[in-house]
Structures are given as structure tokens and as C-alpha cells.
Coordinates of N, CA, C and O in Angstrom, one line a residue:
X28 N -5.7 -75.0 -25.2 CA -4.2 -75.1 -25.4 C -3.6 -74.4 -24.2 O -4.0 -73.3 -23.8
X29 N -2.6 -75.0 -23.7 CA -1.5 -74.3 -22.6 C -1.1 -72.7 -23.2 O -0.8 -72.2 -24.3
X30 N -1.3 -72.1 -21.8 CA -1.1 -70.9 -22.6 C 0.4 -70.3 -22.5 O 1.0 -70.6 -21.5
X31 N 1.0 -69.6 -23.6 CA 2.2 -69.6 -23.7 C 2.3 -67.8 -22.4 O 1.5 -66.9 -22.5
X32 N 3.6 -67.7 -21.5 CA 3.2 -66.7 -21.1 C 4.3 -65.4 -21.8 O 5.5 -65.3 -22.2
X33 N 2.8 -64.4 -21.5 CA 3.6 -62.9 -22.9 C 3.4 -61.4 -21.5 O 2.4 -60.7 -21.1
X34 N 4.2 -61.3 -21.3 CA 5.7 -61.2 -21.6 C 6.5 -62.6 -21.1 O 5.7 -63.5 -20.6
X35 N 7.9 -63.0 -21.0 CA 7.9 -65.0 -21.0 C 8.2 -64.3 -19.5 O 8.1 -63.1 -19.2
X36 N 8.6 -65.5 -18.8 CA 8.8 -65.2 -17.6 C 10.4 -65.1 -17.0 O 11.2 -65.9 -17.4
X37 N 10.7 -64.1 -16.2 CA 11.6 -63.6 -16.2 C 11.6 -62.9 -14.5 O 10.8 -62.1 -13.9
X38 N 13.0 -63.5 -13.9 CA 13.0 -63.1 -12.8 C 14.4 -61.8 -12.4 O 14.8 -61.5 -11.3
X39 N 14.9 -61.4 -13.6 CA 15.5 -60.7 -13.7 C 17.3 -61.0 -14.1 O 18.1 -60.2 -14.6
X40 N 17.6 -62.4 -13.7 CA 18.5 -63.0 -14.5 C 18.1 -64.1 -15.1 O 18.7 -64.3 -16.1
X41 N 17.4 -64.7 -14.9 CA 17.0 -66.0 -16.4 C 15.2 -65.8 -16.7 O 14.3 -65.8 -15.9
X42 N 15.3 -65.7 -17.7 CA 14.4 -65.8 -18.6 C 14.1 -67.3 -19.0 O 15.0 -68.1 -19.3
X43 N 12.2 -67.8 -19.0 CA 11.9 -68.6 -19.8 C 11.1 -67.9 -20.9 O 10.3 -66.9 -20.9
X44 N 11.9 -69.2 -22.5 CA 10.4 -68.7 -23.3 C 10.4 -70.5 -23.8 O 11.2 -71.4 -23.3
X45 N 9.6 -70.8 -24.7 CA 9.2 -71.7 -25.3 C 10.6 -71.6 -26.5 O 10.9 -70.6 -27.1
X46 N 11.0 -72.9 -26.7 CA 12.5 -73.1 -27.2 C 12.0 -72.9 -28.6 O 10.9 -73.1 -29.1
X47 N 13.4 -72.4 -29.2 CA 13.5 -72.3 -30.5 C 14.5 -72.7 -31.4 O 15.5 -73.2 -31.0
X48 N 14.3 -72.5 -32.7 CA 15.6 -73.2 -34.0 C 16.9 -73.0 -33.5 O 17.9 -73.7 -33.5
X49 N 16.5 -71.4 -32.6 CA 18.2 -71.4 -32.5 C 18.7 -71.9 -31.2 O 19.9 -71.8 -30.9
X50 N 18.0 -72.5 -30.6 CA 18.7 -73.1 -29.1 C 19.1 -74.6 -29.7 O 19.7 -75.3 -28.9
X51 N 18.9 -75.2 -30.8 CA 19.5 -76.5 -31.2 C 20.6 -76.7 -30.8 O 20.9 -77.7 -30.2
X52 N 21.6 -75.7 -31.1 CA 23.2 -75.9 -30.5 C 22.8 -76.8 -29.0 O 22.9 -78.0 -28.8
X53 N 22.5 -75.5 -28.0 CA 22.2 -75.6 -26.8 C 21.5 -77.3 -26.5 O 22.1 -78.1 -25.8
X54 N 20.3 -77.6 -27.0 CA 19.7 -78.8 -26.4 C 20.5 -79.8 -27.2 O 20.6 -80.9 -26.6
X55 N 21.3 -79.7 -28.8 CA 22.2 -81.2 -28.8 C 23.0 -81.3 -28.1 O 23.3 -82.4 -27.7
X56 N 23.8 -80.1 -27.5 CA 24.8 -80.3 -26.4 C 24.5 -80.8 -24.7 O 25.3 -81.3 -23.8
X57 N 23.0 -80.5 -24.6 CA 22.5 -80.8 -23.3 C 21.8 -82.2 -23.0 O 21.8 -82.6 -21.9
X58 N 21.3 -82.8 -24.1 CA 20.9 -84.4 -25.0 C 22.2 -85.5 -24.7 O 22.1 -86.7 -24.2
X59 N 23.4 -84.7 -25.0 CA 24.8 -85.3 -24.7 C 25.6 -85.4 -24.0 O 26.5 -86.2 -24.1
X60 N 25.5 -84.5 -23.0 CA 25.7 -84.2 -21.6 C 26.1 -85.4 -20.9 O 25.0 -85.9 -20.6
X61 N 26.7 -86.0 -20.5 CA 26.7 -86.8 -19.2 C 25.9 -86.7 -18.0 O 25.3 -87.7 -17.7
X62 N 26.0 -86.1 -17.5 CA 25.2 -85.7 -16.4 C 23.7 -85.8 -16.6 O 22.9 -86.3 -15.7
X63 N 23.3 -85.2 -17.9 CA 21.7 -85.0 -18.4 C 21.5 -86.4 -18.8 O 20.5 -87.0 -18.3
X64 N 22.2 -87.1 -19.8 CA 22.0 -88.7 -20.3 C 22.2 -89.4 -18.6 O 21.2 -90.0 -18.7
X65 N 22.7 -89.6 -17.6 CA 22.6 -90.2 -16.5 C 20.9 -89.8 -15.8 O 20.1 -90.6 -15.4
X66 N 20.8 -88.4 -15.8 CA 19.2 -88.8 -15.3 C 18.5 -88.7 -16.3 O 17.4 -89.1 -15.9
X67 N 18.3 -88.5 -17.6 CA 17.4 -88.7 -18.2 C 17.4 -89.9 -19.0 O 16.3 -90.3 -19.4
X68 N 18.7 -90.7 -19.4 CA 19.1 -91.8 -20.2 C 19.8 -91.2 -21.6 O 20.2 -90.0 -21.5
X69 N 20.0 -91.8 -22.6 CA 20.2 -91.7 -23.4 C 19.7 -91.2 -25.0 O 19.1 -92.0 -25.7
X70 N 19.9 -90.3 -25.4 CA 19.2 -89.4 -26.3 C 18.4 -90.7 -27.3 O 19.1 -91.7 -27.6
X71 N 17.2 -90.7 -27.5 CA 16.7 -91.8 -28.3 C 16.2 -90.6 -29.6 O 16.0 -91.1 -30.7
X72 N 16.0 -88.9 -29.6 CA 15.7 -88.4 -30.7 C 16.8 -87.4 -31.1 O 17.5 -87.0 -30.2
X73 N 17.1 -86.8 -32.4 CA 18.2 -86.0 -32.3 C 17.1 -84.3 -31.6 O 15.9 -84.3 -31.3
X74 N 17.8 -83.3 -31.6 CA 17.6 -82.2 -31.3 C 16.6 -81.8 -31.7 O 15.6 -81.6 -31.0
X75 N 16.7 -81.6 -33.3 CA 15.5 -80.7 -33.8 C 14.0 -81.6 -33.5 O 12.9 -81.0 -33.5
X76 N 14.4 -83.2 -33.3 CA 13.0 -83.8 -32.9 C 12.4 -84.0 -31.4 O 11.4 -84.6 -31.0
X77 N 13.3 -83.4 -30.7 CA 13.0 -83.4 -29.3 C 12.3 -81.8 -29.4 O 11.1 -81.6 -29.0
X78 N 12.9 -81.0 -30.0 CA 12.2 -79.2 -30.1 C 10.9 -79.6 -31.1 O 10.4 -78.5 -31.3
X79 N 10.5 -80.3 -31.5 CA 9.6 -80.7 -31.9 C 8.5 -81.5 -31.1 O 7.3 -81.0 -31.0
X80 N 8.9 -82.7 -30.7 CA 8.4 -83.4 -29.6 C 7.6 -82.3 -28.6 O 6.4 -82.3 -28.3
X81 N 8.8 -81.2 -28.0 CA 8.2 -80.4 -27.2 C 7.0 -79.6 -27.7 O 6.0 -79.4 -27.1
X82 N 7.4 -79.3 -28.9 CA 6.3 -78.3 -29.5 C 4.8 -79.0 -29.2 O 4.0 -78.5 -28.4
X83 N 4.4 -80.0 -29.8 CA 3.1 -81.1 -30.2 C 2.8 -81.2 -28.4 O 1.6 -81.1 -28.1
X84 N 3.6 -81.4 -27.4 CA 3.2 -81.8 -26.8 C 2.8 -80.8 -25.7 O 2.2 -81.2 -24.7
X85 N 3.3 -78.9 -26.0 CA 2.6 -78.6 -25.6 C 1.4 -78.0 -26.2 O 0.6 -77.4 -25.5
X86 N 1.3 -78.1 -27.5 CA 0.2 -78.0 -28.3 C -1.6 -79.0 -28.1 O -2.8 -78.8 -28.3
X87 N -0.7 -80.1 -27.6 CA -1.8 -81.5 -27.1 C -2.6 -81.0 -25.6 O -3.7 -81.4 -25.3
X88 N -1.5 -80.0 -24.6 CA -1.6 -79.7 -23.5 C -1.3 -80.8 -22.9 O -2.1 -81.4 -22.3
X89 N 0.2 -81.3 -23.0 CA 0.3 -82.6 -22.0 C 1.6 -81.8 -21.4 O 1.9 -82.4 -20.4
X90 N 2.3 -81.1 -21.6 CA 3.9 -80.8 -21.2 C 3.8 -79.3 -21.5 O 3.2 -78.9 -22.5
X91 N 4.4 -78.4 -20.7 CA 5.4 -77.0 -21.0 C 6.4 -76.9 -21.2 O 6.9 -76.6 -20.1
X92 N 7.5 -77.0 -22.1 CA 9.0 -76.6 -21.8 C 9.5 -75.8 -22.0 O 9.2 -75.3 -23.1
X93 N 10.4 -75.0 -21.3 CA 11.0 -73.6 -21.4 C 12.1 -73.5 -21.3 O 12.6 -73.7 -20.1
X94 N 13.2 -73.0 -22.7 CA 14.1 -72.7 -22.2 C 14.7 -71.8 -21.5 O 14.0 -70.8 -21.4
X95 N 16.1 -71.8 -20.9 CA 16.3 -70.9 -19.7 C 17.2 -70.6 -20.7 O 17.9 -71.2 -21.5
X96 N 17.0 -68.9 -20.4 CA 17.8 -68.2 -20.6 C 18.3 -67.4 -19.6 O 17.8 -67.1 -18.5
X97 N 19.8 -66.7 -20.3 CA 20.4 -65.6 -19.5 C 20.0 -64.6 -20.2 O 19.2 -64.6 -21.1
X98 N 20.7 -63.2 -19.5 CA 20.1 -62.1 -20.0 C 20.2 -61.1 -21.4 O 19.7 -60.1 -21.8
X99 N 21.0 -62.0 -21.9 CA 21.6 -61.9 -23.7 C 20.3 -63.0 -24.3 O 20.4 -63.1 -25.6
X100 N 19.3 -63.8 -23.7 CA 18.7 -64.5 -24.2 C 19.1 -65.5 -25.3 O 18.6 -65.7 -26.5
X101 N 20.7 -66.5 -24.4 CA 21.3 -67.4 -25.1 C 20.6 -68.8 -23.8 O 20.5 -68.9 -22.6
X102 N 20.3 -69.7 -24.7 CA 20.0 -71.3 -24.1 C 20.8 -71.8 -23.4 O 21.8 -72.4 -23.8
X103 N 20.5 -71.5 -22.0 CA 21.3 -72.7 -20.6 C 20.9 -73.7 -21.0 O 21.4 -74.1 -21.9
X104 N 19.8 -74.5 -20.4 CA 19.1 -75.5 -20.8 C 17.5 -75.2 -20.7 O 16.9 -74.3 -21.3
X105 N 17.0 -76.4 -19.8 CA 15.3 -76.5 -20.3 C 14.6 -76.7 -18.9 O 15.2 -77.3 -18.1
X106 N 13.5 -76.4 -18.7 CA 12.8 -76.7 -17.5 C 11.3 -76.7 -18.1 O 10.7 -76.0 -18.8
X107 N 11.1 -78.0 -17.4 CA 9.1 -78.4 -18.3 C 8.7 -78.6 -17.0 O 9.2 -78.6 -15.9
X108 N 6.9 -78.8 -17.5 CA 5.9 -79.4 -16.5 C 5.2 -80.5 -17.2 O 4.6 -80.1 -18.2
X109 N 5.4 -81.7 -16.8 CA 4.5 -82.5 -17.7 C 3.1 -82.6 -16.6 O 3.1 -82.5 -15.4
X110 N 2.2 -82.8 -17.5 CA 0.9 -82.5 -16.7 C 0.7 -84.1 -16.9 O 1.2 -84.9 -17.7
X111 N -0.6 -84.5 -15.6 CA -0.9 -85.8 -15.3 C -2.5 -85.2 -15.0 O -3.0 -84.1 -15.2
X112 N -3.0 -86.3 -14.4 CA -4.6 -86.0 -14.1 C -5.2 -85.7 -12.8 O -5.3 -86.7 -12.1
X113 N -5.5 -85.0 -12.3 CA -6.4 -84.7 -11.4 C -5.5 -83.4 -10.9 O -5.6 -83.3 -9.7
X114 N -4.7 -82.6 -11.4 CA -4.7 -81.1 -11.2 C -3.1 -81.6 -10.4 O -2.8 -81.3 -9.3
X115 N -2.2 -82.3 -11.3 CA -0.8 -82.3 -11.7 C -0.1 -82.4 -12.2 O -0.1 -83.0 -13.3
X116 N 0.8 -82.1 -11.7 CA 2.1 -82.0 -12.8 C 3.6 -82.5 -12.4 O 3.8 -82.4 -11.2
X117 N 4.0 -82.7 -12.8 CA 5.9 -82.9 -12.2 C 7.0 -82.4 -13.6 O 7.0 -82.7 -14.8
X118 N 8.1 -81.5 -12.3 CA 8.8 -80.6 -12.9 C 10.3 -81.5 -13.0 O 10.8 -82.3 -12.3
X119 N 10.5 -80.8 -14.2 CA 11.7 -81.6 -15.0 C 13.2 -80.4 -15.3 O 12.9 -79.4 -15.8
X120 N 14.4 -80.6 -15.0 CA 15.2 -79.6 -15.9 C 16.4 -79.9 -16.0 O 16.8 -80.7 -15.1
X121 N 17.3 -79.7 -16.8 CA 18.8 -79.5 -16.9 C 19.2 -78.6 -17.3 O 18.4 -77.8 -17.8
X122 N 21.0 -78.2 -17.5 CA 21.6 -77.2 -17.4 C 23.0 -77.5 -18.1 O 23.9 -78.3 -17.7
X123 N 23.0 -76.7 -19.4 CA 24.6 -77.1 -19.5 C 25.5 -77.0 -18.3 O 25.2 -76.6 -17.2
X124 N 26.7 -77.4 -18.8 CA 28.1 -77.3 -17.5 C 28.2 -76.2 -17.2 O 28.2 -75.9 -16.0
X125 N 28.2 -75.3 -18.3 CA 29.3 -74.1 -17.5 C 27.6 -73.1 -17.2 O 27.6 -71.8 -17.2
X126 N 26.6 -73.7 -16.9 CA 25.4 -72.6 -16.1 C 25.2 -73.6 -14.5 O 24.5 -73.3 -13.6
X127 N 25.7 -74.4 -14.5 CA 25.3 -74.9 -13.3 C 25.9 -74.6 -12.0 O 27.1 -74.2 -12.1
X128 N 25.6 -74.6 -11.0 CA 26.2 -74.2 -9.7 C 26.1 -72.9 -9.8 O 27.1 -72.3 -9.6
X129 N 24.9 -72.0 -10.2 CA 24.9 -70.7 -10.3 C 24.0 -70.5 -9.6 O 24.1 -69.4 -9.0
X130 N 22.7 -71.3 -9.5 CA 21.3 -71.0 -8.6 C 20.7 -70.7 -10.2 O 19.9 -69.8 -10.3
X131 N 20.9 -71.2 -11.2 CA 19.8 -70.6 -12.2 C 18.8 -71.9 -12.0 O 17.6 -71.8 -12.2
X132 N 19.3 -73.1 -11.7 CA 18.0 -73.9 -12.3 C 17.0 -73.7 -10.6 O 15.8 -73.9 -10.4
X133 N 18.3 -73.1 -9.6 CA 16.2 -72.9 -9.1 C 15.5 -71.8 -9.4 O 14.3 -71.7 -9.3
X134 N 16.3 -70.9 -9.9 CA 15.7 -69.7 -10.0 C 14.4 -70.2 -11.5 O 13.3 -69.6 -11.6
X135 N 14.8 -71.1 -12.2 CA 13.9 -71.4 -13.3 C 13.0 -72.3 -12.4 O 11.9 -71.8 -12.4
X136 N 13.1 -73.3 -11.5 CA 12.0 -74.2 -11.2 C 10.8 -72.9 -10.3 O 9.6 -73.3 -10.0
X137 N 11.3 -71.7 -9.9 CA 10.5 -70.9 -9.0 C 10.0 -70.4 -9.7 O 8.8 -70.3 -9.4
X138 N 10.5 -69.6 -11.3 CA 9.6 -69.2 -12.0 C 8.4 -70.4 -12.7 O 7.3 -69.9 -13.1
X139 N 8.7 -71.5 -12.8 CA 7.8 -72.5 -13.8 C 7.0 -72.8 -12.1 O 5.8 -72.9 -12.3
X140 N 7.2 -73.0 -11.3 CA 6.4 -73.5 -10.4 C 5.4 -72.4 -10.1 O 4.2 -72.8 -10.2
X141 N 5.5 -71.1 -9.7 CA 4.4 -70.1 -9.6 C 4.0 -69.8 -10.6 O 3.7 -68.7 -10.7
X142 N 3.9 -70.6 -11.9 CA 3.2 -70.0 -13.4 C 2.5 -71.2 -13.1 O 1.3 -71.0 -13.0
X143 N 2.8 -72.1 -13.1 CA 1.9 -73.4 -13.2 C 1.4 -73.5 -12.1 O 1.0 -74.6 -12.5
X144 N 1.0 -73.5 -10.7 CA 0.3 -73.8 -10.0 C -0.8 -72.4 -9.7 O -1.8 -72.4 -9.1
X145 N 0.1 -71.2 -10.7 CA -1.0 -69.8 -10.7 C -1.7 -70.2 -12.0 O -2.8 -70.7 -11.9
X146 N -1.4 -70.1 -12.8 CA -1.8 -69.8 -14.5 C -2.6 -71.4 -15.1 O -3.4 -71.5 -16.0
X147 N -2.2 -72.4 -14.5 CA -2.9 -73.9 -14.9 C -3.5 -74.5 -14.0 O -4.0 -75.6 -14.1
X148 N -3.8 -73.5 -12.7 CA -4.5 -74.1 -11.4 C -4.0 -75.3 -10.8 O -4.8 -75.9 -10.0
X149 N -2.4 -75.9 -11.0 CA -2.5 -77.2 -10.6 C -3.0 -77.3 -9.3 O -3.2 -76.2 -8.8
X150 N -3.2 -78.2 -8.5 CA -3.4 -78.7 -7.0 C -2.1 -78.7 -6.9 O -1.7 -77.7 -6.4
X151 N -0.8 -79.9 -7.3 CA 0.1 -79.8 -6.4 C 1.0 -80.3 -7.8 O 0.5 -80.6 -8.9
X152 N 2.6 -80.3 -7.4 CA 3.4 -80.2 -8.1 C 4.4 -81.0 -7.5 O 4.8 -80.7 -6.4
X153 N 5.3 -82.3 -8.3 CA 6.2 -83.0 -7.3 C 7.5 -83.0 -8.9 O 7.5 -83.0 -10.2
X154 N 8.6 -82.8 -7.6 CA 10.0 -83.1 -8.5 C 10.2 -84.9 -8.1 O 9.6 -85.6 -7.3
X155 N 11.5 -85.2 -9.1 CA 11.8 -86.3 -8.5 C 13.2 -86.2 -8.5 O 13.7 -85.5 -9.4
X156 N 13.8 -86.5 -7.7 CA 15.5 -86.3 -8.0 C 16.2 -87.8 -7.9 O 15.9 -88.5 -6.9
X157 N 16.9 -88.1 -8.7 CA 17.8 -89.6 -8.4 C 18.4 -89.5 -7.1 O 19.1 -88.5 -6.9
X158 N 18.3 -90.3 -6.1 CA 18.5 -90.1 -4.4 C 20.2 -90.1 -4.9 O 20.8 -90.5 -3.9
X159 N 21.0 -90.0 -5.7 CA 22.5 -90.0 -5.5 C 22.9 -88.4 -6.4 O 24.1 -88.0 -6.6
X160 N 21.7 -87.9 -6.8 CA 22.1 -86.3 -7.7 C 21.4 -85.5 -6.6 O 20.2 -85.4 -6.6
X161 N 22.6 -84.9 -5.6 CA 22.3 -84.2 -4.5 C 22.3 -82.5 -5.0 O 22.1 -81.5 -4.3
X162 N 22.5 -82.5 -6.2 CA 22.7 -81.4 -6.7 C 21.0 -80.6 -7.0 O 20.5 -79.5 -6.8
X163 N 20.4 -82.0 -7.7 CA 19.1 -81.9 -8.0 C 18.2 -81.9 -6.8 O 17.2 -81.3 -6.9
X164 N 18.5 -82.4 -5.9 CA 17.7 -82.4 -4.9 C 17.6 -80.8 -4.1 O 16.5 -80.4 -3.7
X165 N 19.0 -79.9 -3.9 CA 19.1 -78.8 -3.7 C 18.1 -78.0 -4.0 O 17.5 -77.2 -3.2
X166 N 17.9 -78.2 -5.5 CA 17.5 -77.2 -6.7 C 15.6 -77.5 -5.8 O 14.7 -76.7 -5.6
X167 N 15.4 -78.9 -5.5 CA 14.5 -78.9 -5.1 C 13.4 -78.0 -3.8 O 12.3 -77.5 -3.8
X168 N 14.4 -78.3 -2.9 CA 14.6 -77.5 -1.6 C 14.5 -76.2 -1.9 O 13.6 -75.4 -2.1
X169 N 15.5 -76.1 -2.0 CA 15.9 -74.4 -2.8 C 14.4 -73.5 -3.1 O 14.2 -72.3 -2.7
X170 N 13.8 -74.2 -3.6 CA 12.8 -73.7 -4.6 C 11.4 -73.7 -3.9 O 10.4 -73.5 -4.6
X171 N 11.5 -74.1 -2.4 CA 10.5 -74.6 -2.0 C 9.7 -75.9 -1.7 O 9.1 -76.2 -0.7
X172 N 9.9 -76.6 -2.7 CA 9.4 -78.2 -2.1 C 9.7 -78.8 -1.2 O 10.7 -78.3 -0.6
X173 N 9.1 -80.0 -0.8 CA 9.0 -80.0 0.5 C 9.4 -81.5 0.2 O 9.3 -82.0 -1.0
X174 N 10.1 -82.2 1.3 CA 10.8 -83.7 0.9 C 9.5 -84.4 1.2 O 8.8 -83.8 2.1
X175 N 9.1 -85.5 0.7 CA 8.3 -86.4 1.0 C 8.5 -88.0 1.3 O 7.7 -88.9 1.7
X176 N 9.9 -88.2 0.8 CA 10.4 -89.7 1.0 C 11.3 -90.1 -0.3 O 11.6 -89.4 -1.3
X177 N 11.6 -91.1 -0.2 CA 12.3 -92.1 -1.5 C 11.8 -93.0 -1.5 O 11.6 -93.7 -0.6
X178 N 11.5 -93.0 -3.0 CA 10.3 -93.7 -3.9 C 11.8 -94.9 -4.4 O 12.5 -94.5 -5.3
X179 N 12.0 -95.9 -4.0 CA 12.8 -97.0 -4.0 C 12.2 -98.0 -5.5 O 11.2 -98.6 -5.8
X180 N 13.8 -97.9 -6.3 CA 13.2 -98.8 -7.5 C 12.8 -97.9 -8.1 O 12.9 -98.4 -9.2
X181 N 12.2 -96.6 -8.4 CA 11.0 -96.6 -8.9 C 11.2 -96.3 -10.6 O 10.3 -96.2 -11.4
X182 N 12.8 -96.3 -10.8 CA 12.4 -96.0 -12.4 C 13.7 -97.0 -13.2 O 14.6 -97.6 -12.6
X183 N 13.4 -96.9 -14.7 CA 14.6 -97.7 -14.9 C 15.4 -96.6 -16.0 O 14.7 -95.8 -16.6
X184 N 16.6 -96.6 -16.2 CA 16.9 -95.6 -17.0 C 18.1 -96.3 -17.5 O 18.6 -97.0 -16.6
X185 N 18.6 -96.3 -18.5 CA 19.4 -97.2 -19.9 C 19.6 -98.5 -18.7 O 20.8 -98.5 -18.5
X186 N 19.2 -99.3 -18.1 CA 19.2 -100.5 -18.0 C 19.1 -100.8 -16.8 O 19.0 -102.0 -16.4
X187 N 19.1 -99.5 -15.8 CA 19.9 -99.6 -14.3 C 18.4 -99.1 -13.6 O 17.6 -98.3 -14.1
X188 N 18.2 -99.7 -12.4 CA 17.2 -99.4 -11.5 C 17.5 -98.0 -10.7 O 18.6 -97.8 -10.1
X189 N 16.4 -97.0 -10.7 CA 16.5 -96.0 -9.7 C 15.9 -95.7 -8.7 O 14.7 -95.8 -8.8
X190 N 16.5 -95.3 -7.5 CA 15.8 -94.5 -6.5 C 15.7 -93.4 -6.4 O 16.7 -92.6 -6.4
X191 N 14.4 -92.9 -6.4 CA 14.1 -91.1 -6.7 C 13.5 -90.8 -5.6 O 12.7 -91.5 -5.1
X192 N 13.8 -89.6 -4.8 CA 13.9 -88.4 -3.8 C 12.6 -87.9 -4.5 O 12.6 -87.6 -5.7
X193 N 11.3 -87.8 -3.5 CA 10.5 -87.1 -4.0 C 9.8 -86.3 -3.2 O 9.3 -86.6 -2.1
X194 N 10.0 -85.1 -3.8 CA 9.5 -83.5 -3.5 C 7.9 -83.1 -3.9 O 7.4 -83.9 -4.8
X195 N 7.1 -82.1 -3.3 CA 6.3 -81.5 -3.6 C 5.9 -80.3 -3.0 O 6.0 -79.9 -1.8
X196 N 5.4 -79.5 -4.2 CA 5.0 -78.1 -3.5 C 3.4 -77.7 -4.2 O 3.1 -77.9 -5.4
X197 N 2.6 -77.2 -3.4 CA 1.2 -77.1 -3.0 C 1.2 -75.5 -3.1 O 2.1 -74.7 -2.6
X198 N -0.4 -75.2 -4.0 CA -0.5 -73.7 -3.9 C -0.4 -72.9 -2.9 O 0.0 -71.7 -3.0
X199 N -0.8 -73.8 -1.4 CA -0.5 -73.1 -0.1 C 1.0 -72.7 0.2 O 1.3 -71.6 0.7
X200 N 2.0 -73.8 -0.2 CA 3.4 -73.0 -0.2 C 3.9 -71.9 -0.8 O 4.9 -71.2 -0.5
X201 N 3.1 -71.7 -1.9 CA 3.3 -70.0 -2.7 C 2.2 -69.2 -2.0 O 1.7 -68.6 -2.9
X202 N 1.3 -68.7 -0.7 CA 0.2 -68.1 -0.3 C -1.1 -68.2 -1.6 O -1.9 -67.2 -1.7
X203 N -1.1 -69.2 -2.3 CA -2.2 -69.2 -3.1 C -3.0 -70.0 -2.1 O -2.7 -70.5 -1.0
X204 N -4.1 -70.2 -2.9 CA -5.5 -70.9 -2.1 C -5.8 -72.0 -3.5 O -5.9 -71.2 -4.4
X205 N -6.0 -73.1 -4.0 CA -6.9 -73.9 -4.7 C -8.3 -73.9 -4.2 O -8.5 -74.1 -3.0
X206 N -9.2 -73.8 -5.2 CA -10.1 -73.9 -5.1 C -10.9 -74.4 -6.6 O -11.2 -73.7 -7.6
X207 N -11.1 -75.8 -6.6 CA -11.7 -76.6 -8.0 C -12.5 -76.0 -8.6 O -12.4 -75.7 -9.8
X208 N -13.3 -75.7 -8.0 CA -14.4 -74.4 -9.5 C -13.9 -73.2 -9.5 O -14.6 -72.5 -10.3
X209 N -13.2 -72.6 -9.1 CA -12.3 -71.0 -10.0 C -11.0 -71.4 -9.7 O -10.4 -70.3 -9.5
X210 N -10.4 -72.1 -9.6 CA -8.6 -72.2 -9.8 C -8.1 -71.9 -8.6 O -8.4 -72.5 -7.5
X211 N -7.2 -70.8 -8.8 CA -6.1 -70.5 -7.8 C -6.6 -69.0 -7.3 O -7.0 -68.2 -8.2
X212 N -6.7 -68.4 -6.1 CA -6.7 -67.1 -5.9 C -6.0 -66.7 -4.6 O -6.2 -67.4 -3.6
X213 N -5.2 -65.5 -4.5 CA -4.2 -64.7 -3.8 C -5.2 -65.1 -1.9 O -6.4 -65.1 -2.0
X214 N -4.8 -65.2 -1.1 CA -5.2 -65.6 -0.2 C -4.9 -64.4 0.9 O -5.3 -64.4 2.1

């Protein structure tokens, strides 16, 4: 099983932990978002079954999600890793309104990206950003990833074709080392 991290991770203004009953406010509000329904689509589950969804899925080991908190440990929004095969993953997040333009969602993608490419060994880690949410692409940069091109077409979301901006960052961009038979080590 994905291991949950104790103490959660915390870079001194936002906090992740693994979401809870009481962030429901927080994720039906962020579910309904405009901005979050434009890259993510349209809510297909209500709240408590999305904090659900999350749970099983990181119970299965297929996904991490964490909510971001501030320092009163109230829910901004969410930042995951869904894991894929051969030693990846790709990082996901949103932010209510009134947390954005703050620098928290990179400050959450920096903490989720050195937990998962230290703590789950990935090889490498790619964002995608919709090539017209320059906001998300920032968060990408920001955080260290590196541009690699636009992936044209490549997704469909409530009905409409997208082009996604795609990012990656490699244990070598944090001074780690991969190495397949013992993971990750400080170089």
C-alpha cells in the first residue's frame, strides 16, 4: 500500500494530509468551480464519492491525493499523483478562488513531487496543463518541470478537444539519483 506520510507534509505554509469528512465543504465547492470543471470537466460524482474514490484508490496503490492545507489546517484544494507503469506518475491539482495566485499550488506540487519521486522511487513525473491555462503551466515551471512540448488533441473534456502543455521532472532535477534495484538515493 502507498504509504501515507507521518508527520503529513508541510513546507511551513501549506500542509498536505490525505482528505477528510471535513474537507467536503471544500471539494463540493472545488467539483463546482468553473475553472476546476473547465480542466477537469464536469463533476460526474458528488463529493463524499470523489473522497471516497480517492480513498480505494489510494488503498489499490493507483493514486495519492492530498489535501492542501493552510496553517489553521482548513482545505484549499487537492494535489494527487496518479501512478502509471514503469516508475510513473503524473501530477494533478486545483485550488479554490480565493487560495489562488498565492504560490500555494506550487508550493504543494514541490512538496508532492519530492515525496513521490523520494518515497515511491518514481523514475520521472510529467504535469499536463491545457496550453490556454497559463496559470497552470506557471505552477509547472515554478516547481521545477521542465517543458517538453504540446501534446495536440490529446484529450477530450465535456465534449471539446484539448491541447496539453507537457512538463516533466526527473529525480536528477531534485539531486536525487534513480537507481532500479534500491530506489532513490541523495547523490
Amino acid at each position: 500500500m502507498l504509504p501515507v506520510p507521518d508527520p503529513a507534509l508541510c513546507d511551513g505554509v501549506v500542509s498536505l494530509r490525505p482528505p477528510e469528512e471535513r474537507d467536503l465543504p471544500a471539494i463540493e465547492r472545488g467539483i463546482n468551480d468553473p475553472d476546476v470543471i473547465r480542466a477537469f470537466g464536469r463533476p460526474t460524482l458528488a463529493a463524499e464519492q470523489l473522497l471516497e474514490l480517492n480513498r480505494n484508490r489510494w488503498n489499490q496503490d493507483e493514486a495519492a491525493t492530498f489535501a492542501i492545507c493552510d496553517p489553521d489546517d482548513r482545505c484549499l484544494g487537492h494535489v494527487f499523483v496518479n501512478l502509471a507503469s514503469m516508475g510513473r506518475g503524473n501530477i494533478g491539482y486545483w485550488l479554490l478562488p480565493e487560495a489562488r495566485g498565492k504560490g500555494l499550488a506550487t508550493r504543494a506540487v514541490r512538496l508532492v513531487a519530492r515525496w513521490a519521486l523520494r518515497e515511491l522511487a518514481l523514475a520521472r513525473l510529467g504535469i499536463q496543463a491545457e496550453a490556454s491555462n497559463e496559470r497552470s503551466q506557471q505552477v509547472a515551471e515554478h516547481s521545477g518541470f521542465q517543458r517538453e512540448g504540446v501534446l495536440r488533441s490529446y484529450a477530450e473534456i465535456d465534449g471539446r478537444r484539448v491541447d496539453y502543455v507537457s512538463f516533466s521532472l526527473v529525480p536528477t532535477d531534485l539531486g536525487l539519483q534513480y537507481r532500479s534495484s534500491r530506489g532513490l538515493d541523495p547523490q
